[in-house]
Short mmCIF file of C-alpha atoms in Angstrom, two decimals:
data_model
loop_
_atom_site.label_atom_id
_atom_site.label_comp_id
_atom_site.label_asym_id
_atom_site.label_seq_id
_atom_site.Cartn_x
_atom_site.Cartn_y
_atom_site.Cartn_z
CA UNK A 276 9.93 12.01 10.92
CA UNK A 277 9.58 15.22 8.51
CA UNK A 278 8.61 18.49 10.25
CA UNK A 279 7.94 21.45 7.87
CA UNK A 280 7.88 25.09 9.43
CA UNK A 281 6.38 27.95 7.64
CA UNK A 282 6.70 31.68 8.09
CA UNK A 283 4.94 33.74 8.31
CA UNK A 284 1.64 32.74 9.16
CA UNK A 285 0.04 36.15 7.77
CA UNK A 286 1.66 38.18 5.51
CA UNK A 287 -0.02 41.49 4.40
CA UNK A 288 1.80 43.19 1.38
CA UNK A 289 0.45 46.28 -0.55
CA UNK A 290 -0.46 45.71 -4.27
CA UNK A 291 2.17 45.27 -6.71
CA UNK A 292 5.09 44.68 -4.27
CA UNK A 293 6.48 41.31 -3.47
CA UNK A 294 5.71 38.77 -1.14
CA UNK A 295 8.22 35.88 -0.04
CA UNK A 296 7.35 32.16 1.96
CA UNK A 297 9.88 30.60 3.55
CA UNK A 298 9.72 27.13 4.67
CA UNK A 299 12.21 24.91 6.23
CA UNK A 300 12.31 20.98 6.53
CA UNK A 301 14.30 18.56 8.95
CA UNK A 302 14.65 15.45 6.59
CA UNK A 303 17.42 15.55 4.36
CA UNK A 304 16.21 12.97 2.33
CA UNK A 305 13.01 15.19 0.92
CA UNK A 306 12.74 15.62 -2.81
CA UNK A 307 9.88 17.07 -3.53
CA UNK A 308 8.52 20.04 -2.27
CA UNK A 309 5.30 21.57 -3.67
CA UNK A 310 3.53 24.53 -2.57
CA UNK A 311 -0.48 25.03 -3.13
CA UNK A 312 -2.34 28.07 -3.11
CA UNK A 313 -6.30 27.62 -1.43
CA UNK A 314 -8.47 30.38 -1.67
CA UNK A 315 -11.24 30.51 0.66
CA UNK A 316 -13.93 28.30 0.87
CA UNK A 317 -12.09 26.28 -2.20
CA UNK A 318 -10.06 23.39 -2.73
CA UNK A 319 -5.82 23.44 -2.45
CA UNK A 320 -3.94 23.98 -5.80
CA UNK A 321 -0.39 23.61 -6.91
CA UNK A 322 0.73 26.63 -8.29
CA UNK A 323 4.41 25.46 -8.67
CA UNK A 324 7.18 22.93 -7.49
CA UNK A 325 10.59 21.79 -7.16
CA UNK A 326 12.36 18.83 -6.99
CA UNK A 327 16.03 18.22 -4.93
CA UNK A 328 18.12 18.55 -8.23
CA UNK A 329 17.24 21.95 -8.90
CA UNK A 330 17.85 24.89 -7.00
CA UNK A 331 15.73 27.37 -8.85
CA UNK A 332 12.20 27.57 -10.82
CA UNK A 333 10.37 30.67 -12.03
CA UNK A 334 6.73 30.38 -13.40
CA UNK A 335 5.63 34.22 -14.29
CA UNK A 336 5.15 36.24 -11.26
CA UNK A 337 5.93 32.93 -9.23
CA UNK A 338 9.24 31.28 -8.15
CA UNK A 339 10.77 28.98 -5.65
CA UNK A 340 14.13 28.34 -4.30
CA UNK A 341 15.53 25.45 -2.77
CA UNK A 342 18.73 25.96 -0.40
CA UNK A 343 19.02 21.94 -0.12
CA UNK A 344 22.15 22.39 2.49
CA UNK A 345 20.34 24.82 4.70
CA UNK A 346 16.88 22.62 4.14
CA UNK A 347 15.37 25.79 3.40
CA UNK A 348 12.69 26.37 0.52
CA UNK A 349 11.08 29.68 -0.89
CA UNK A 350 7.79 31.19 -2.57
CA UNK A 351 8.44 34.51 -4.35
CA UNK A 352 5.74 36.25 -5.93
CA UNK A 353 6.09 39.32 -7.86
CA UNK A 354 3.70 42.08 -8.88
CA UNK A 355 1.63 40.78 -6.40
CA UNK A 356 -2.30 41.22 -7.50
CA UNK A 357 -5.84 41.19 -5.71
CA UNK A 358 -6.53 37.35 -6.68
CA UNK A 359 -3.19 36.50 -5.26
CA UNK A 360 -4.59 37.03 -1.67
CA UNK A 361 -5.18 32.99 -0.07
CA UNK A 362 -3.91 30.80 2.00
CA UNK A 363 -0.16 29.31 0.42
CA UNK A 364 0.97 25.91 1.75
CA UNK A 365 4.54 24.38 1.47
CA UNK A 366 4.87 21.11 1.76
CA UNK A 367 8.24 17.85 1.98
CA UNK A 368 7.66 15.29 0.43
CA UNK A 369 10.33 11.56 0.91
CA UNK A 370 8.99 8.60 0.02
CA UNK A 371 5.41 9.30 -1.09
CA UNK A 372 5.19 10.61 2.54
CA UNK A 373 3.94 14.55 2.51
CA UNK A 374 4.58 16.82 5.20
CA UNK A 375 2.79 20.34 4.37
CA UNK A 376 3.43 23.52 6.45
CA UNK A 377 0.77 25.29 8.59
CA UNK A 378 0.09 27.64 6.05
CA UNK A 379 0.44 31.25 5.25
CA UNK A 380 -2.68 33.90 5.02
CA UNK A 381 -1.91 36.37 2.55
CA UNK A 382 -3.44 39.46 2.44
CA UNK A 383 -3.26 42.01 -1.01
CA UNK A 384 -4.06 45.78 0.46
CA UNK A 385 -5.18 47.90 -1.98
CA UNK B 106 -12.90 21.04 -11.69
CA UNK B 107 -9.98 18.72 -10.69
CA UNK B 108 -11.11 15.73 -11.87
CA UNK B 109 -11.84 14.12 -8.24
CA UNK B 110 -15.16 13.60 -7.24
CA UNK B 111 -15.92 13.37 -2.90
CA UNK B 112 -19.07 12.51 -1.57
CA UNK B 113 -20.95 13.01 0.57
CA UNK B 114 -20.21 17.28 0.40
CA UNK B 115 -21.25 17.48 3.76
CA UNK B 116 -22.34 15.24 6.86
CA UNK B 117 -23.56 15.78 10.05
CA UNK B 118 -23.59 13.18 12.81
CA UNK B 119 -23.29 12.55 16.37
CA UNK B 120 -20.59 11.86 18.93
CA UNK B 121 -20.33 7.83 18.84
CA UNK B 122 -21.06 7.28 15.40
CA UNK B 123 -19.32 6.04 11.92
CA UNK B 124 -19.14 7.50 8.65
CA UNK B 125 -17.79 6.80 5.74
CA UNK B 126 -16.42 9.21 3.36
CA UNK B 127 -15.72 8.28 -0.16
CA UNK B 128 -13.54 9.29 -3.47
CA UNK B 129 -13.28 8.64 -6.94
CA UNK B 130 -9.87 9.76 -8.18
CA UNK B 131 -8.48 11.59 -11.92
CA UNK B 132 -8.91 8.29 -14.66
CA UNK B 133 -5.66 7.63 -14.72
CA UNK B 134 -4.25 8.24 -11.50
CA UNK B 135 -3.28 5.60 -9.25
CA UNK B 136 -2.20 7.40 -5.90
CA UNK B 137 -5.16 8.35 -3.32
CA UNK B 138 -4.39 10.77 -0.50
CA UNK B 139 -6.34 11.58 2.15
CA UNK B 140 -6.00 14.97 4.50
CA UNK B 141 -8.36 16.65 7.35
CA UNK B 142 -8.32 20.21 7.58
CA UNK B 143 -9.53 21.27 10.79
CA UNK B 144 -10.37 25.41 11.49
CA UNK B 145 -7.92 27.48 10.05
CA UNK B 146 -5.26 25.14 10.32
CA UNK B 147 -3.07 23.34 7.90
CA UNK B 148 -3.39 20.14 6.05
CA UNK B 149 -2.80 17.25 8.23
CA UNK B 150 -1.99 13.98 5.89
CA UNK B 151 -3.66 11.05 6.96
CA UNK B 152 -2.94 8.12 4.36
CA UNK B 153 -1.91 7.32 1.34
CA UNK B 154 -2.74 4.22 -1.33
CA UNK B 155 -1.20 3.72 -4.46
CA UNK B 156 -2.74 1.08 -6.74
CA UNK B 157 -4.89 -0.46 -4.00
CA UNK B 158 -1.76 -1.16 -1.43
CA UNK B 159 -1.48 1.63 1.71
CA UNK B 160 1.85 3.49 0.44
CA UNK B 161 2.18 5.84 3.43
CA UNK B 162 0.64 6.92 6.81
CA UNK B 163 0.06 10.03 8.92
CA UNK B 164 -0.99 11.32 11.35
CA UNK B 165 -4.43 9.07 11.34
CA UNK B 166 -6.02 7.80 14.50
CA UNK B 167 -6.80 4.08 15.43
CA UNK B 168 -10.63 5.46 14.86
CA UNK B 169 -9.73 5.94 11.12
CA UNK B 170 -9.38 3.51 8.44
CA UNK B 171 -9.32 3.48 4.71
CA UNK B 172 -8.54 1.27 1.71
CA UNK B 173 -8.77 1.73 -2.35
CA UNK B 174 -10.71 -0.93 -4.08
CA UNK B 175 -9.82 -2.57 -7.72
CA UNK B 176 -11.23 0.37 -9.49
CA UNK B 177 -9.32 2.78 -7.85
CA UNK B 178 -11.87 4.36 -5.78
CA UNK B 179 -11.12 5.52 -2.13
CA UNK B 180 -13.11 5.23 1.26
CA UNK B 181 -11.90 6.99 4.96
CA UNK B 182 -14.28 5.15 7.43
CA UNK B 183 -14.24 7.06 10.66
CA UNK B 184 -15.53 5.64 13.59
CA UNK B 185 -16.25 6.60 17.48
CA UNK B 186 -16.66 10.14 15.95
CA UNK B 187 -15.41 12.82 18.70
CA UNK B 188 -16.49 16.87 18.69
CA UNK B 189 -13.02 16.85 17.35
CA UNK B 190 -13.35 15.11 14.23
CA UNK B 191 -15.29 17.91 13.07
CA UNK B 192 -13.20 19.06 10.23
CA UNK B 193 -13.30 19.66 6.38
CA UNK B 194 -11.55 16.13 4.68
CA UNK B 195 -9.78 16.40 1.34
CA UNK B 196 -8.84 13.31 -0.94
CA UNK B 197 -6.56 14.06 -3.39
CA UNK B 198 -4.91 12.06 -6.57
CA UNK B 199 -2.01 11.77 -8.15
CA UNK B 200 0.00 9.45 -10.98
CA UNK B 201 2.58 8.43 -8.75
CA UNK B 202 4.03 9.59 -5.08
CA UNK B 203 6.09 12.93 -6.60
CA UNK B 204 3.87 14.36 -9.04
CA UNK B 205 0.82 16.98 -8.67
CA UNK B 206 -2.07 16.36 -6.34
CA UNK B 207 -5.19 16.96 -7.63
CA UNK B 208 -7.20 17.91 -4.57
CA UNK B 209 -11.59 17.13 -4.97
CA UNK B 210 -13.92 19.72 -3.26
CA UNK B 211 -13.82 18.24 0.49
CA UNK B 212 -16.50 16.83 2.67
CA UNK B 213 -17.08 19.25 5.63
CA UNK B 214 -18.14 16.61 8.54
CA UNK B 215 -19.72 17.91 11.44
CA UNK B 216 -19.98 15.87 14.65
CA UNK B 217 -22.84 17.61 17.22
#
């Protein structure tokens, strides 16, 4: 079945730089991979995602990248800001099956 | 406010026991999901209906069962409860299998 690995699992970046997610998946046939954003104590929300025919997609500060060869996906956020600091999820999805990632804690130092 | 409602928001029970956990989804959407999010770890998915028919399954124990009835509501009965199952458990909707999950506001079950 689908395995999804994310790295890091923290991630502490000072305010204003950039922060990057990378996640890689083992079923080819994925097409969907979403990534949600949960802040503590609150419920997961998408913040953007990408399907298998496109490579690329930028949403303000946020973007993700899909290598589909390498079965690699990305999260880039820019400008990073204090309400950016959660917990990010990737996630595969084939079939109506969704495989998410462990999760990465992101921390925004001042 | 995402649109889907989970009750109860919290339960505590004993080792042993059942509980049932239920969801109303977004009007309109026809996919239920359901996850358990144990400690500071990730989302595990445990099921999936779509229009009343199981669509997919995770990683859900024997324990666990759920359904969707005719008006699109969702329940997760767990059963035998174990210190274990202690976890927060999200149900989530969608329109179809790729599209946005709306996630509701969890039920944090406690089993003592």
């Amino acid at each position: 079945g689908e395995n999804v690995e994310q790295h890091p699992s923290t991630l502490s970046v000072q305010e204003g730089d950039s922060a990057v997610i990378k996640c890689t998946y083992s079923d080819s046939a994925s097409n969907y991979f979403p990534w949600y954003k949960q802040e503590l104590g609150k419920r997961p929300q998408l913040i953007i995602d990408i399907r298998s025919n496109v490579g690329e997609k930028k949403d303000q500060r946020i973007a993700v990248t899909l290598n589909k060869t390498a079965k690699h996906f990305s999260l880039h956020i820019t400008e990073t800001q204090p309400e950016d600091s959660a917990v990010y999820f990737c996630a595969a999805t084939q079939d109506d099956k969704i495989i998410f990632g462990k999760g990465t804690r992101l921390h925004i130092l001042p | 406010d995402s649109g889907v409602t989970q009750t109860p928001k919290h339960l505590i029970t004993a080792t042993g026991q059942r509980v049932t956990l239920r969801c109303s989804p977004r009007s309109g959407d026809l996919s239920v999901y359901w996850y358990q999010q144990s400690l500071d770890q990730g989302l595990q998915f445990l099921i999936q209906y779509y229009n009343g028919e199981e669509r997919a399954k995770g990683n859900i124990l024997e324990r666990f069962s759920a359904q969707q009835f005719p008006d699109l509501h969702s329940e997760l009965n767990l059963s035998s409860l174990e210190l274990g199952d202690s976890a927060l458990y999200f149900c989530a909707s969608s329109k179809q299998g790729l599209d946005e999950q709306f996630f509701g506001p969890g039920t944090r079950l406690t089993v003592l």
